[in-house]
Amino acid sequence: MFFNPTMKHKALRKAVRMFAETEIGPVARTIDREASFPWEVIKKMGPLDFFGLQTPKTFGGAEMDSISYAIVIEEISRVSAAIGLCLAVHNSLSIHPIVRWGTEEQKRQFLPDMVRGEKIGAFCMTEAGIGSDVGGVETNATLDGNDYILNGTKIFVTNGGVCGTAIVFATTDYQNPRQGAAMFIVDRETPGFIVGEKEDLCGMRANPVSSIFLENCRVPSRNMLGAPGEGVTVGMETLNVGRISIAAQALGIAQAAFEDSLSYSKDRQQFHRYLSSFQTIRNYLADMATDIDAGRLLLYRACAAQDSRNSFREEAAMAKLFCSEMARRVTDKAVQIHGGYGYSKEYGVERYFRDAKVTEIYEGTSEVQRMIISRELLARRV
Ligand SMILES: Cc1cc2nc3c(=O)[nH]c(=O)nc-3n(C[C@H](O)[C@H](O)[C@H](O)COP(=O)(O)OP(=O)(O)OC[C@H]3O[C@@H](n4cnc5c(N)ncnc54)[C@H](O)[C@@H]3O)c2cc1C
């Protein structure tokens, strides 16, 4: 298999890079330091299709192929991983399940506002007691006439503080939560949908990751995505798509860390020589570039698999596993190359280092990715 970016992909990368550097670059460090969400920038992104990257054109989206989507997430994350995260969760975890499992009525009701960026999407699966193992979901959905009443607490909800539409994982069967698992589309204005405090995080600080409290939150039963009992399937297949965007995000962070390190090594002198003249530093740069290229190839393979067939679980898990661990290795080396300055907020690499770490945790930890990959390997006929 050989991946060569087309002219269309190259032009897209150039345009997104220019937007990211011009519009996000000037505020990227401040929004991280102040943990503030840049509404002014987000408002400019709506008309440019950022909030409907792969959504069908009939609903106002750009209907991009997966490699184009990965390029956009990579380029935005290269400048601000927290904004990359906002787009990744909105497009992959919130819009995608509506496009994939939604009824025509659900699509018409929810997609247009989301695609315009007027309602940012969130995905509410994690609870205090359920993380890697989602089968024991405790948020309860009780049928009452034509509505379900949701009660429970979701934690670590990306975009939680600014979301307009949330995809909520719950169970209709408290005794057998997995069997009764269901996914709901919930509008933020629904009474009983309460946004909690923003988490004080190590990285991704510009994203308002928050808790969501569901207190007798009455949701019409027509807002269920898929059939009752299909919640785990909807959730897991949505996360397959999400993993491609997290791999792209990790790749963007690593690319930024590499570029800063290359340039710093050509500026900084010690022992009357540029750092770039020391073979040890050259080895670091060579390892970083090789790691990044390997990650990019795995990512584009996963994108090609997503566009060509239904099952791409293994490719997505490998891309997410490799790119997130690669981003941790690359950002670690970037801090090392910058020496003491790498540990200071004066330079960007400490932000990349903090942001990279969480890509190994959300949307399935590295341990979970290894479980998925090994399960696929063992299920294969030799
Ligand atoms: C910044 C941020 C944003 C997030 N955004 C969202 C979001 O938008 N929506 C959402 O629903 N969630 C979100 N999450 C939650 C995230 O998906 C979970 O934190 C993640 O799935 C891990 O769950 P946990 O934290 O409960 O860890 P646990 O599941 O408790 O795992 C703890 C450790 O044990 C390991 N472990 C667990 N089970 C096994 C096993 N069987 N074998 C080997 N090792 C195992 C894990 O890999 C991990 O190392 C976010 C988290 C963060 C930090």
Coordinates of C-alpha atoms and ligand atoms in Angstrom, one line a residue:
M1 CA 0.0 0.0 0.0
F2 CA 1.3 3.4 -0.9
F3 CA -0.1 6.8 0.3
N4 CA 0.6 9.8 -1.8
P5 CA -1.2 13.0 -0.9
T6 CA -3.3 14.2 -3.9
M7 CA -3.2 17.9 -5.0
K8 CA -6.5 18.3 -3.2
H9 CA -5.0 17.1 0.1
K10 CA -1.9 19.3 -0.3
A11 CA -4.1 22.4 -1.0
L12 CA -6.3 21.6 1.9
R13 CA -3.3 21.3 4.3
K14 CA -1.9 24.6 3.1
A15 CA -5.2 26.4 3.6
V16 CA -5.9 24.9 7.0
R17 CA -2.3 25.6 8.1
M18 CA -2.6 29.2 7.1
F19 CA -5.9 29.6 9.0
A20 CA -4.5 27.9 12.1
E21 CA -1.3 29.9 12.1
T22 CA -3.1 33.2 11.4
E23 CA -6.2 32.9 13.5
I24 CA -5.3 30.4 16.3
G25 CA -1.5 30.8 16.5
P26 CA -1.6 34.3 18.2
V27 CA -3.9 33.1 21.0
A28 CA -2.8 29.4 21.4
R29 CA -0.5 30.0 24.3
T30 CA -2.8 32.5 26.1
I31 CA -5.9 30.2 25.9
D32 CA -3.8 27.4 27.4
R33 CA -2.4 29.5 30.2
E34 CA -5.8 31.0 31.0
A35 CA -7.7 27.9 30.3
S36 CA -10.2 29.9 28.3
F37 CA -12.3 28.8 25.3
P38 CA -11.6 31.1 22.2
W39 CA -15.2 31.8 21.1
E40 CA -14.0 34.5 18.7
V41 CA -11.9 32.0 16.7
I42 CA -14.6 29.3 16.9
K43 CA -17.1 31.7 15.4
K44 CA -14.8 32.2 12.4
M45 CA -14.5 28.4 11.9
G46 CA -18.3 27.8 11.5
P47 CA -18.7 29.3 8.0
L48 CA -15.5 27.5 6.9
D49 CA -16.9 23.9 7.3
F50 CA -14.8 23.0 10.4
F51 CA -17.9 21.8 12.2
G52 CA -19.2 19.6 9.5
L53 CA -16.0 18.1 8.0
Q54 CA -17.4 14.8 7.0
T55 CA -21.1 15.5 7.3
P56 CA -23.1 14.9 4.0
K57 CA -23.6 18.0 1.9
T58 CA -27.4 17.6 2.2
F59 CA -27.0 18.7 5.8
G60 CA -24.6 21.6 5.0
G61 CA -21.4 19.7 5.6
A62 CA -18.2 19.3 3.6
E63 CA -18.5 15.5 3.1
M64 CA -14.7 15.1 3.2
D65 CA -12.9 11.8 2.8
S66 CA -11.1 10.5 5.9
I67 CA -7.6 11.5 4.9
S68 CA -8.8 15.1 4.4
Y69 CA -10.5 15.0 7.8
A70 CA -7.3 13.7 9.4
I71 CA -5.3 16.5 7.7
V72 CA -7.6 19.2 9.1
I73 CA -7.4 17.8 12.7
E74 CA -3.6 17.4 12.4
E75 CA -3.1 20.9 11.2
I76 CA -5.3 22.5 13.8
S77 CA -3.8 20.4 16.6
R78 CA -0.3 21.4 15.4
V79 CA -1.2 24.9 16.6
S80 CA -3.7 24.2 19.4
A81 CA -4.4 20.6 20.4
A82 CA -7.3 21.9 22.6
I83 CA -9.1 23.3 19.6
G84 CA -8.2 20.1 17.6
L85 CA -9.9 18.2 20.4
C86 CA -13.0 20.3 20.2
L87 CA -13.3 19.6 16.5
A88 CA -12.4 15.9 16.8
V89 CA -15.1 15.3 19.5
H90 CA -17.7 17.4 17.7
N91 CA -17.2 15.8 14.3
S92 CA -16.3 12.2 15.2
L93 CA -18.1 11.5 18.4
S94 CA -21.2 13.8 18.1
I95 CA -22.0 14.3 14.5
H96 CA -20.8 10.9 13.2
P97 CA -23.2 8.8 15.3
I98 CA -26.2 10.9 14.2
V99 CA -25.2 10.6 10.6
R100 CA -24.5 6.8 11.0
W101 CA -27.5 5.8 13.2
G102 CA -29.8 8.7 13.2
T103 CA -33.3 8.7 11.6
E104 CA -34.0 11.3 8.9
E105 CA -36.0 13.2 11.5
Q106 CA -33.0 13.3 13.9
K107 CA -30.6 14.3 11.2
R108 CA -32.9 17.2 10.1
Q109 CA -33.5 18.3 13.6
F110 CA -29.9 18.3 15.0
L111 CA -27.3 18.4 12.2
P112 CA -27.8 21.8 10.6
D113 CA -27.1 23.8 13.8
M114 CA -24.2 21.6 14.6
V115 CA -22.7 21.9 11.2
R116 CA -22.8 25.7 11.4
G117 CA -21.0 25.5 14.7
E118 CA -23.9 27.0 16.5
K119 CA -24.3 23.9 18.6
I120 CA -21.1 22.3 19.6
G121 CA -21.2 18.5 20.2
A122 CA -20.2 16.5 23.2
F123 CA -20.0 12.8 23.9
C124 CA -21.0 11.7 27.4
M125 CA -19.9 8.2 28.2
T126 CA -17.5 8.2 31.2
E127 CA -18.8 8.1 34.7
A128 CA -17.0 8.1 38.1
G129 CA -17.3 4.3 38.2
I130 CA -17.1 3.5 34.4
G131 CA -14.1 4.3 32.3
S132 CA -12.4 1.6 30.2
D133 CA -15.3 -0.8 31.0
V134 CA -18.5 0.9 29.8
G135 CA -20.7 -2.2 30.3
G136 CA -21.6 -1.2 33.9
V137 CA -23.1 2.2 32.9
E138 CA -25.1 3.6 35.8
T139 CA -26.9 6.6 34.2
N140 CA -30.5 5.5 34.1
A141 CA -33.1 6.0 31.4
T142 CA -36.6 5.3 32.6
L143 CA -39.5 5.2 30.1
D144 CA -42.3 7.5 31.0
G145 CA -45.0 7.8 28.3
N146 CA -43.2 8.9 25.1
D147 CA -40.1 10.1 27.0
Y148 CA -37.1 8.7 28.8
I149 CA -36.1 10.3 32.1
L150 CA -32.3 10.4 32.4
N151 CA -30.6 10.5 35.8
G152 CA -26.8 10.2 36.4
T153 CA -23.5 12.0 36.3
K154 CA -21.1 12.1 33.4
I155 CA -17.5 13.2 34.0
F156 CA -14.6 14.4 31.7
V157 CA -17.0 15.6 29.0
T158 CA -14.9 17.3 26.3
N159 CA -16.6 20.5 25.1
G160 CA -18.9 20.0 28.1
G161 CA -18.9 23.7 29.1
V162 CA -19.8 24.9 25.7
C163 CA -21.8 22.1 24.1
G164 CA -25.2 22.6 22.5
T165 CA -26.0 19.0 21.7
A166 CA -24.8 16.0 23.7
I167 CA -24.7 12.3 22.9
V168 CA -25.5 10.6 26.2
F169 CA -24.9 6.9 27.0
A170 CA -27.3 5.4 29.5
T171 CA -29.1 2.2 30.4
T172 CA -32.8 1.4 30.3
D173 CA -32.2 -1.7 32.4
Y174 CA -30.5 -1.1 35.8
Q175 CA -30.2 -4.9 36.5
N176 CA -28.5 -5.6 33.1
P177 CA -26.9 -2.3 32.1
R178 CA -25.1 -3.7 29.1
Q179 CA -28.2 -5.3 27.6
G180 CA -30.3 -2.2 28.2
A181 CA -27.6 0.3 27.0
A182 CA -28.9 3.1 24.8
M183 CA -27.5 6.3 23.3
F184 CA -29.6 9.5 23.3
I185 CA -29.3 12.9 21.6
V186 CA -29.9 15.5 24.3
D187 CA -30.2 19.3 23.7
R188 CA -28.4 21.4 26.2
E189 CA -31.6 23.5 26.9
T190 CA -33.4 20.4 28.1
P191 CA -34.4 21.0 31.8
G192 CA -32.3 18.7 34.0
F193 CA -29.2 18.9 31.8
I194 CA -26.8 20.7 34.1
V195 CA -23.2 21.6 33.2
G196 CA -20.8 21.3 36.1
E197 CA -17.5 22.9 36.9
K198 CA -14.7 22.8 34.4
E199 CA -11.9 20.3 35.2
D200 CA -8.5 21.8 36.1
L201 CA -6.4 19.7 33.7
C202 CA -2.7 19.2 33.0
G203 CA -3.1 19.7 29.3
M204 CA -5.9 20.5 26.7
R205 CA -6.6 23.4 29.1
A206 CA -8.4 25.6 26.6
N207 CA -11.1 22.9 26.2
P208 CA -13.9 23.2 28.8
V209 CA -13.9 19.6 29.8
S210 CA -16.6 19.4 32.5
S211 CA -19.0 17.1 34.3
I212 CA -22.6 16.9 33.2
F213 CA -25.4 16.2 35.7
L214 CA -28.6 14.7 34.4
E215 CA -31.4 15.3 36.9
N216 CA -34.8 14.1 35.8
C217 CA -33.8 15.1 32.3
R218 CA -36.8 14.3 30.1
V219 CA -35.8 13.3 26.6
P220 CA -38.3 12.3 23.9
S221 CA -37.9 8.6 23.1
R222 CA -37.5 9.6 19.4
N223 CA -34.1 11.0 20.4
M224 CA -32.7 7.5 21.0
L225 CA -29.9 6.7 18.5
G226 CA -30.3 3.2 17.2
A227 CA -32.5 0.6 18.8
P228 CA -32.9 0.0 22.6
G229 CA -30.0 -2.3 23.6
E230 CA -27.7 -1.0 20.8
G231 CA -26.0 1.6 23.0
V232 CA -22.7 -0.3 23.4
T233 CA -22.5 -1.0 19.7
V234 CA -23.2 2.6 18.8
G235 CA -20.7 3.8 21.4
M236 CA -17.9 1.4 20.4
E237 CA -18.3 2.0 16.7
T238 CA -18.3 5.7 17.2
L239 CA -15.1 5.4 19.2
N240 CA -13.5 3.5 16.3
V241 CA -14.0 6.7 14.2
G242 CA -12.9 8.9 17.1
R243 CA -9.6 7.0 17.4
I244 CA -8.6 8.1 13.9
S245 CA -9.1 11.8 14.9
I246 CA -7.1 11.3 18.1
A247 CA -4.3 9.7 16.1
A248 CA -4.4 12.8 13.9
Q249 CA -4.4 15.1 16.9
A250 CA -1.4 13.3 18.4
L251 CA 0.4 13.6 15.0
G252 CA -0.2 17.3 14.9
I253 CA 1.2 17.8 18.4
A254 CA 4.3 15.7 17.5
Q255 CA 4.8 17.6 14.3
A256 CA 4.8 20.9 16.1
A257 CA 7.3 19.6 18.7
F258 CA 9.6 18.4 16.0
E259 CA 9.5 21.6 14.1
D260 CA 10.3 23.7 17.2
S261 CA 13.1 21.3 18.1
L262 CA 14.7 21.4 14.7
S263 CA 14.7 25.2 14.6
Y264 CA 15.9 25.5 18.2
S265 CA 18.8 23.1 17.5
K266 CA 19.9 25.4 14.7
D267 CA 19.8 28.5 16.9
R268 CA 21.2 27.4 20.2
Q269 CA 24.9 27.2 20.8
Q270 CA 26.8 25.3 23.5
F271 CA 30.6 24.6 23.5
H272 CA 30.8 27.2 20.6
R273 CA 28.7 24.9 18.4
Y274 CA 25.1 24.7 17.4
L275 CA 23.2 21.9 19.1
S276 CA 22.4 20.6 15.6
S277 CA 26.1 19.8 15.1
F278 CA 26.1 17.3 18.0
Q279 CA 25.4 13.7 16.8
T280 CA 23.3 12.9 19.9
I281 CA 20.9 15.8 19.0
R282 CA 20.9 14.7 15.3
N283 CA 20.0 11.2 16.4
Y284 CA 17.1 12.6 18.5
L285 CA 15.8 14.6 15.5
A286 CA 16.2 11.5 13.2
D287 CA 14.3 9.3 15.6
M288 CA 11.5 12.0 16.0
A289 CA 11.1 12.4 12.2
T290 CA 11.0 8.6 11.7
D291 CA 8.5 8.1 14.5
I292 CA 6.3 10.9 13.0
D293 CA 6.4 9.4 9.5
A294 CA 5.6 5.9 10.8
G295 CA 2.6 7.4 12.6
R296 CA 1.4 9.3 9.6
L297 CA 1.5 6.1 7.5
L298 CA -0.5 4.1 10.0
L299 CA -3.0 7.0 10.3
Y300 CA -3.5 7.3 6.5
R301 CA -3.9 3.5 6.3
A302 CA -6.6 3.6 8.9
C303 CA -8.3 6.5 7.0
A304 CA -8.2 4.5 3.7
A305 CA -9.6 1.5 5.5
Q306 CA -12.4 3.6 6.9
D307 CA -13.3 4.9 3.5
S308 CA -13.2 1.6 1.8
R309 CA -14.9 -0.9 4.1
N310 CA -17.0 -1.3 7.2
S311 CA -14.5 -2.8 9.5
F312 CA -11.4 -0.8 10.3
R313 CA -11.3 -1.4 14.1
E314 CA -7.8 -2.9 14.1
E315 CA -6.3 -0.2 11.8
A316 CA -7.9 2.6 13.9
A317 CA -6.7 1.1 17.2
M318 CA -3.1 0.6 15.8
A319 CA -3.0 4.2 14.5
K320 CA -4.3 5.6 17.8
L321 CA -2.0 3.5 19.9
F322 CA 1.1 4.2 17.9
C323 CA 0.5 7.9 17.2
S324 CA -0.4 8.7 20.9
E325 CA 2.7 6.9 22.2
M326 CA 4.8 8.4 19.4
A327 CA 3.6 11.9 20.4
R328 CA 4.6 11.3 24.0
R329 CA 8.1 10.1 22.9
V330 CA 8.5 13.0 20.5
T331 CA 7.4 15.7 22.9
D332 CA 9.6 14.2 25.6
K333 CA 12.6 14.5 23.2
A334 CA 11.6 18.0 22.3
V335 CA 11.7 19.1 25.9
Q336 CA 15.1 17.4 26.2
I337 CA 16.5 19.2 23.2
H338 CA 15.3 22.5 24.6
G339 CA 17.0 21.8 28.0
G340 CA 15.8 24.0 30.8
Y341 CA 13.9 26.3 28.3
G342 CA 11.9 23.2 27.3
Y343 CA 10.5 23.1 30.9
S344 CA 9.7 26.8 30.9
K345 CA 6.4 28.3 29.7
E346 CA 8.5 30.7 27.6
Y347 CA 8.6 28.1 24.9
G348 CA 5.9 26.0 23.4
V349 CA 7.2 22.5 23.9
E350 CA 6.1 22.1 27.5
R351 CA 2.5 22.6 26.3
Y352 CA 3.0 19.9 23.6
F353 CA 4.4 17.6 26.3
R354 CA 1.3 18.1 28.5
D355 CA -1.1 17.9 25.6
A356 CA 0.4 14.7 24.2
K357 CA 0.0 12.7 27.3
V358 CA -3.8 12.6 27.3
T359 CA -3.9 11.2 23.8
E360 CA -2.8 7.9 25.4
I361 CA -5.8 8.0 27.8
Y362 CA -9.0 9.2 26.2
E363 CA -11.1 7.4 23.6
G364 CA -9.6 4.2 25.0
T365 CA -6.3 4.0 26.8
S366 CA -3.2 2.4 25.2
E367 CA -4.0 -0.7 27.3
V368 CA -7.5 -0.9 25.8
Q369 CA -6.1 -0.4 22.2
R370 CA -3.8 -3.3 22.8
M371 CA -6.8 -5.4 24.0
I372 CA -8.6 -4.5 20.8
I373 CA -5.7 -5.2 18.5
S374 CA -4.8 -8.6 20.2
R375 CA -8.5 -9.6 20.1
E376 CA -8.6 -9.0 16.3
L377 CA -5.3 -10.9 15.8
L378 CA -6.5 -13.9 17.8
A379 CA -9.8 -14.0 16.0
R380 CA -8.1 -14.3 12.6
R381 CA -7.8 -17.7 10.9
V382 CA -4.1 -18.5 10.5
Ligands
LIG1 C1 -9.0 15.5 28.9 C2 -10.0 14.4 28.9 C3 -11.1 14.4 28.0 C4 -12.0 13.4 28.0 N1 -13.1 13.5 27.2 C5 -14.1 12.5 27.3 C6 -15.3 12.7 26.6 O1 -15.5 13.7 25.9 N2 -16.3 11.8 26.8 C7 -16.2 10.7 27.6 O2 -17.1 9.9 27.7 N3 -15.0 10.5 28.3 C8 -14.0 11.4 28.2 N4 -12.8 11.2 28.9 C9 -12.6 10.1 29.7 C10 -11.7 9.1 29.2 O3 -12.2 8.5 28.0 C11 -11.4 8.0 30.3 O4 -10.6 8.7 31.2 C12 -10.7 6.8 29.7 O5 -11.5 6.0 28.9 C13 -10.1 5.9 30.8 O6 -11.1 5.6 31.8 P1 -10.7 5.9 33.4 O7 -10.1 7.3 33.5 O8 -11.9 5.6 34.2 O9 -9.5 4.9 33.7 P2 -9.7 3.3 34.1 O10 -10.6 2.6 33.2 O11 -10.0 3.3 35.6 O12 -8.2 2.8 33.9 C14 -7.2 3.1 34.8 C15 -5.9 2.3 34.3 O13 -6.2 0.9 34.3 C16 -6.0 0.4 33.0 N5 -7.0 -0.7 32.7 C17 -8.3 -0.7 32.8 N6 -8.8 -1.9 32.5 C18 -7.8 -2.6 32.1 C19 -7.7 -4.0 31.6 N7 -8.7 -4.8 31.4 N8 -6.5 -4.5 31.3 C20 -5.4 -3.7 31.4 N9 -5.4 -2.4 31.9 C21 -6.6 -1.9 32.2 C22 -6.3 1.6 32.0 O14 -5.7 1.3 30.7 C23 -5.6 2.7 32.8 O15 -4.2 2.6 32.6 C24 -11.8 12.2 28.9 C25 -10.7 12.2 29.7 C26 -9.8 13.2 29.7 C27 -8.6 13.1 30.7

